[in-house]
PDB file of C-alpha atoms in Angstrom:
ATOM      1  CA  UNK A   1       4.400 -16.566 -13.204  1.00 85.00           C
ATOM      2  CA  UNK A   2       4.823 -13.715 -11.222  1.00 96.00           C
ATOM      3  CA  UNK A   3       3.158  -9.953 -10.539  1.00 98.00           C
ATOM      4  CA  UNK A   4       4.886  -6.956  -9.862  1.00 98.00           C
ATOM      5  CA  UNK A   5       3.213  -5.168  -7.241  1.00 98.00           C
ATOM      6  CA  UNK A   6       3.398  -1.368  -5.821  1.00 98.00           C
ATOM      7  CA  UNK A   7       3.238  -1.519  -1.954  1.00 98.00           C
ATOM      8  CA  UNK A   8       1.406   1.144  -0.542  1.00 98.00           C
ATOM      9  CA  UNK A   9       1.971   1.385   3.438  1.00 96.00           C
ATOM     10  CA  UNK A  10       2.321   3.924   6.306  1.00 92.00           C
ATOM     11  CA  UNK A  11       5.800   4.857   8.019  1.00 87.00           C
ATOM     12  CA  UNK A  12       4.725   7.664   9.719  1.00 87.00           C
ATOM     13  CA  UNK A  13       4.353   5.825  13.493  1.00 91.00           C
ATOM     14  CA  UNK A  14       6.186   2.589  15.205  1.00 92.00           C
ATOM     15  CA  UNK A  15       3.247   0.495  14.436  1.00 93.00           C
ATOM     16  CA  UNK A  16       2.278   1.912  10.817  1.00 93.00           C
ATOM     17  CA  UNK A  17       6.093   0.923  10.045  1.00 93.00           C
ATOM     18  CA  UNK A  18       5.866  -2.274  12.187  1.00 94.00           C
ATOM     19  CA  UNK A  19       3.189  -3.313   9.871  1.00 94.00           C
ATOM     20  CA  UNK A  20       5.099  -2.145   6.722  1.00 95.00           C
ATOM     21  CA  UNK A  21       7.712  -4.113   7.767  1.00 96.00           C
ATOM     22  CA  UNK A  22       5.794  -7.570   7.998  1.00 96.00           C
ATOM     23  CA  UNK A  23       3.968  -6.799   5.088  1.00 97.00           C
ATOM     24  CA  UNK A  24       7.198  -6.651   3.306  1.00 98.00           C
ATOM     25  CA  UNK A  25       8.805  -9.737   4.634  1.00 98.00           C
ATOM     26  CA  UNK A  26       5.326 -11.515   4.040  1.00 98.00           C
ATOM     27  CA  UNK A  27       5.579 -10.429   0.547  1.00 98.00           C
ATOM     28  CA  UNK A  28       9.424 -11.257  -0.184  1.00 98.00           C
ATOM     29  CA  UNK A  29       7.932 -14.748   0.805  1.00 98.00           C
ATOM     30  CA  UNK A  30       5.400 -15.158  -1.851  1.00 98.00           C
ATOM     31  CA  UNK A  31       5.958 -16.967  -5.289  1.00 98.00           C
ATOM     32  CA  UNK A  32       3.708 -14.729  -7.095  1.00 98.00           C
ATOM     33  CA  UNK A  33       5.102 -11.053  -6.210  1.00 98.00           C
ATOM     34  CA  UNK A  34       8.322 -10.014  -8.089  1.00 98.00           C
ATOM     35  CA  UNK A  35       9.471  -8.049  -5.566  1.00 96.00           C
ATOM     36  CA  UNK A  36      12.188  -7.297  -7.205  1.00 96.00           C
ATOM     37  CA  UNK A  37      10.380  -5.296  -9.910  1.00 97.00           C
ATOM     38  CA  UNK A  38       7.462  -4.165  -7.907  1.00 98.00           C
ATOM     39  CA  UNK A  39       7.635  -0.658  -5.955  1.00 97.00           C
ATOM     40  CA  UNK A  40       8.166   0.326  -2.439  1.00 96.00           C
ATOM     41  CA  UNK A  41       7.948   4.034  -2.213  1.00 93.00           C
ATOM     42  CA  UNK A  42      10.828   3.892   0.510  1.00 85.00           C
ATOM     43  CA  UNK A  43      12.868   2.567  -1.827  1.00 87.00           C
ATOM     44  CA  UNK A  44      12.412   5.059  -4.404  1.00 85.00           C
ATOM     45  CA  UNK A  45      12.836   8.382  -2.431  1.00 81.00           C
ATOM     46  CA  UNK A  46      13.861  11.511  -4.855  1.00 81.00           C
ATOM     47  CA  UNK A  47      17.111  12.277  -4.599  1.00 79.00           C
ATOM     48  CA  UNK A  48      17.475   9.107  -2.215  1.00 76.00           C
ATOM     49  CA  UNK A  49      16.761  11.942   0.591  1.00 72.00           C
ATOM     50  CA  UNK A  50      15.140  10.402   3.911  1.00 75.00           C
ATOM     51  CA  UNK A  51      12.417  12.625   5.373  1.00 73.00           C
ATOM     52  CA  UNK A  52      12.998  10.715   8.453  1.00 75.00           C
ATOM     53  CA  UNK A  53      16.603  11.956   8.601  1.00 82.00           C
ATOM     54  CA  UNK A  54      15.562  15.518   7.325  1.00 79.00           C
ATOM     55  CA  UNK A  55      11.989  15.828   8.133  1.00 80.00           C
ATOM     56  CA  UNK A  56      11.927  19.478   6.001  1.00 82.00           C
ATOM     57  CA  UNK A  57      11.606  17.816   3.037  1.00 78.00           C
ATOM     58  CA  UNK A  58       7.734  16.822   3.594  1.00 79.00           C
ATOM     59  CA  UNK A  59       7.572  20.694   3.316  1.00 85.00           C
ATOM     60  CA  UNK A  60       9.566  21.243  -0.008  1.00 85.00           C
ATOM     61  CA  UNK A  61       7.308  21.417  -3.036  1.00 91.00           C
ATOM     62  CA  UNK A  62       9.544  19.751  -5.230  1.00 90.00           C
ATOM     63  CA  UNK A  63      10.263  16.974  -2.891  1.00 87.00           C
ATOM     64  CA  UNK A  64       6.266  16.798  -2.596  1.00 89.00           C
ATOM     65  CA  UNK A  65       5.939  17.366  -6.073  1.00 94.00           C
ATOM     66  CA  UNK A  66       8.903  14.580  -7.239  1.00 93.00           C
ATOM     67  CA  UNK A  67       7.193  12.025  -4.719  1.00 92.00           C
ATOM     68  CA  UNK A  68       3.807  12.161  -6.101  1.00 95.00           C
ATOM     69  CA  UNK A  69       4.884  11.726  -9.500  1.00 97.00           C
ATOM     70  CA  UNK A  70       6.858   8.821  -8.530  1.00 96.00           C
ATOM     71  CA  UNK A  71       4.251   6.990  -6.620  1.00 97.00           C
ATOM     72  CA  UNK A  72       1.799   7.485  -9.443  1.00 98.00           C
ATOM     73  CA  UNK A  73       4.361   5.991 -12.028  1.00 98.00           C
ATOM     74  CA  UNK A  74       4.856   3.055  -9.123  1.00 98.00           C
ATOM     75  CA  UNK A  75       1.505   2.739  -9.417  1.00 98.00           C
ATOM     76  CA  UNK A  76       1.204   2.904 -13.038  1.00 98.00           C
ATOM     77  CA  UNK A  77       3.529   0.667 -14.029  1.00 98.00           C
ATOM     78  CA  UNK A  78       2.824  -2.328 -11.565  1.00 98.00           C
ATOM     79  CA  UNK A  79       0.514  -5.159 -12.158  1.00 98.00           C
ATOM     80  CA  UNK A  80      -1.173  -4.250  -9.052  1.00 98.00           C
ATOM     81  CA  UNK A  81      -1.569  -2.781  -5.587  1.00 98.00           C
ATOM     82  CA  UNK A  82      -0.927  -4.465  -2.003  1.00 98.00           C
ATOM     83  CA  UNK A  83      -1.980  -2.122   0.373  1.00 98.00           C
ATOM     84  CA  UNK A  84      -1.175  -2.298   4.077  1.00 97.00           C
ATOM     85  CA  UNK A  85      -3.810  -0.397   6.171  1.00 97.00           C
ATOM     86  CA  UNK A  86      -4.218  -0.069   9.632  1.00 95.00           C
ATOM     87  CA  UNK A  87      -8.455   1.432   9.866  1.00 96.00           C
ATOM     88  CA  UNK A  88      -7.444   2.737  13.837  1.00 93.00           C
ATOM     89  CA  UNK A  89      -7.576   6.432  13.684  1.00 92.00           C
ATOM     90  CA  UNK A  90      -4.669   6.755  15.282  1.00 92.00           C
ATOM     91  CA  UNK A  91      -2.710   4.709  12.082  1.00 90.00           C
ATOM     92  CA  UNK A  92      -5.153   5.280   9.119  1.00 92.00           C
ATOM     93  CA  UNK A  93      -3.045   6.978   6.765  1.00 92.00           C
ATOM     94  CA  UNK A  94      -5.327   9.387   3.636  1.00 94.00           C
ATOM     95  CA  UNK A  95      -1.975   8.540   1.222  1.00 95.00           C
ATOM     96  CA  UNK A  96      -2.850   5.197   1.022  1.00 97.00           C
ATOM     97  CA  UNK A  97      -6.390   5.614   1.021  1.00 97.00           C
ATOM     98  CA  UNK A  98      -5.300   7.582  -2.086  1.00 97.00           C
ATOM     99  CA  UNK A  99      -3.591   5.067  -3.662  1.00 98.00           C
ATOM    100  CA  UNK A 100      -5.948   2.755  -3.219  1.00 98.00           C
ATOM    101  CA  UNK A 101      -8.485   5.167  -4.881  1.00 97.00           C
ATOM    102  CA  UNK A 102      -6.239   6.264  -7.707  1.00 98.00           C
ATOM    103  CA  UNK A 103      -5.706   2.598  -8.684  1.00 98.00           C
ATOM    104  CA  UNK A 104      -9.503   1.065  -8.622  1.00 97.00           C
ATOM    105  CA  UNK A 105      -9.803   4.456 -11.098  1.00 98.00           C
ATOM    106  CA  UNK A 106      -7.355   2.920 -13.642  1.00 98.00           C
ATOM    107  CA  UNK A 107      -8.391  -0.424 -13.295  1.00 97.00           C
ATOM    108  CA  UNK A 108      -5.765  -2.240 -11.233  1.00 98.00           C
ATOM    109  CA  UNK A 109      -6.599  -5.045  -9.144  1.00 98.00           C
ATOM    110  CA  UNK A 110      -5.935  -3.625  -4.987  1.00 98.00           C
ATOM    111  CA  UNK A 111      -5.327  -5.952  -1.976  1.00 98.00           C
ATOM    112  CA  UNK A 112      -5.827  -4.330   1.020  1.00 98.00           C
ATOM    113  CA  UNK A 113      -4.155  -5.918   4.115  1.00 97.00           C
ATOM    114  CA  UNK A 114      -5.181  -5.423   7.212  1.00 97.00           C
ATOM    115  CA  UNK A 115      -3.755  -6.460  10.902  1.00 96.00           C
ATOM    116  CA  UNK A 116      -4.549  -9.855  11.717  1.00 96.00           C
ATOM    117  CA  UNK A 117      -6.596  -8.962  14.723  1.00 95.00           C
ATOM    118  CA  UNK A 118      -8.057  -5.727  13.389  1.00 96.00           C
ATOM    119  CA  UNK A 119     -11.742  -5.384  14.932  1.00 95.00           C
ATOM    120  CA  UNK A 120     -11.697  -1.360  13.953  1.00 96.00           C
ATOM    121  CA  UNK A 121     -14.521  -1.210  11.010  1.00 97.00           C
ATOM    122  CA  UNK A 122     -13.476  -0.020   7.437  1.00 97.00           C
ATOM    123  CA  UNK A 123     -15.116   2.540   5.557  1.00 95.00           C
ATOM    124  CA  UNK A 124     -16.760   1.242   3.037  1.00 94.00           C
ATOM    125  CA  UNK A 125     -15.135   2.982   0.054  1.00 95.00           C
ATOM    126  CA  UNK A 126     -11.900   0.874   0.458  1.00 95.00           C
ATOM    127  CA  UNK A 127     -13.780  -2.288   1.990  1.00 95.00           C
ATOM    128  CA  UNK A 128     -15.739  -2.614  -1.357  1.00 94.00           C
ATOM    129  CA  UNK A 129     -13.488  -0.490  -3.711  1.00 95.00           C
ATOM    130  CA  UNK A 130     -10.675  -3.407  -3.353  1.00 97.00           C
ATOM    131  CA  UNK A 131     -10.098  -6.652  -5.160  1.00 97.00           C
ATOM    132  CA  UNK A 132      -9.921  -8.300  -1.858  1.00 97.00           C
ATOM    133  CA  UNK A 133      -9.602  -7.883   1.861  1.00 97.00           C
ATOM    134  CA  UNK A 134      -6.739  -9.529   3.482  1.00 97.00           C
ATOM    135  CA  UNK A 135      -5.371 -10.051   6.864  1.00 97.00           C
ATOM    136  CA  UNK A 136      -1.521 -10.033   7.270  1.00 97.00           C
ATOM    137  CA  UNK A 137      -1.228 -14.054   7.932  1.00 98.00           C
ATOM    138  CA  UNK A 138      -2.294 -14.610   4.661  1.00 97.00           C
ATOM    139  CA  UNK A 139       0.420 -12.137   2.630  1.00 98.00           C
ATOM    140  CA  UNK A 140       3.065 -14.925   1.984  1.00 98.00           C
ATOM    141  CA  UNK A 141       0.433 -17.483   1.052  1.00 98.00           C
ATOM    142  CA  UNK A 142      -2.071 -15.097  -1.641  1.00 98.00           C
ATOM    143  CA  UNK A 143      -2.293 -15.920  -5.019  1.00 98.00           C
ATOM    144  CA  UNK A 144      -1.148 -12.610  -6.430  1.00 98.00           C
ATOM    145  CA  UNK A 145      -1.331 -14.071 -10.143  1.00 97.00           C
ATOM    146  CA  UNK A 146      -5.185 -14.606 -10.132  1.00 95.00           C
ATOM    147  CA  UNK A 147      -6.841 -11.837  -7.608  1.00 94.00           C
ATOM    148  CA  UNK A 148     -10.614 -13.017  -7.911  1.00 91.00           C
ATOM    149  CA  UNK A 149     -12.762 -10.169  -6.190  1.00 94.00           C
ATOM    150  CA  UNK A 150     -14.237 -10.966  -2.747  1.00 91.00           C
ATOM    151  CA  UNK A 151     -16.638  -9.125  -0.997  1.00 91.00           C
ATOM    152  CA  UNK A 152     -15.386  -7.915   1.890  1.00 94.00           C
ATOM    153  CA  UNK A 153     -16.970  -9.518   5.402  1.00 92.00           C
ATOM    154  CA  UNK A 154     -16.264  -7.374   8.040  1.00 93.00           C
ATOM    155  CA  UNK A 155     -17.650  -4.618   9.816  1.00 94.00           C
ATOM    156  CA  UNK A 156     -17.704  -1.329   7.518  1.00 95.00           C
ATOM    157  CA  UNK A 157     -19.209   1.485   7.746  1.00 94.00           C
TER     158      UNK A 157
END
């Protein structure tokens, strides 16, 4: 048995997409994500237009508009939500803080993954909003199919 999964993750700096990019290997690697049913947003740009190629586009209200609807139809049509999240200022991204928030609303188990050697607290609306709190070593290996909640044990605030 496997889960589809939407991925929610940052791209917007070399380490947000550093992490993305483990994350996504991690998750190829585990039995219990259908990866290839679940939904990156990068994969599923409108129009298959790049912002990083043509940065206007995060300024185009039907690009904006297109995106959003997108995500939440990733989001609504998955089994459930890995998110990647870096808490450092400097990599904390609101969009996935979003997603995160948009699927606890409608019910859907949420992973959040963290760096492995994170030591930046977590607010608490995502620490104890989630399913689970994860760090990246343990992507390939989580049980997707049977997310039991787990209160998260590190520093929040």
């Amino acid at each position: 048995m496997t889960k589809t999964a939407y991925i929610a993750s940052s791209w917007f700096n070399p380490e947000q997409t550093a992490h993305m990019n483990a994350g996504v290997a991690a998750i190829k690697a585990n039995p219990t994500v259908d990866m290839e049913n679940s939904y990156l947003p990068l994969s599923h740009q409108y129009k298959n237009l790049d912002t990083m190629e043509h940065p206007e586009l995060l300024s185009d209200s039907e690009w904006q508009m297109a995106t959003f609807n997108g995500d939440v139809q990733g989001i609504n049509n998955t089994d459930l939500v890995i998110a990647m999240y870096d808490p450092q200022l400097k990599n904390s991204d609101p969009g996935v803080l979003w997603e995160v928030g948009y699927a606890y609303g409608i019910r859907k188990p949420v992973i959040l993954v963290l760096p492995d050697d994170n030591e930046t607290p977590v607010n608490l609306m995502p620490a104890i909003g989630v399913t689970a709190v994860i760090k990246m070593a343990d992507l390939a290996s989580y049980n997707f199919n049977f997310p039991n909640y787990e209160v998260y044990q590190g520093k929040a605030f």
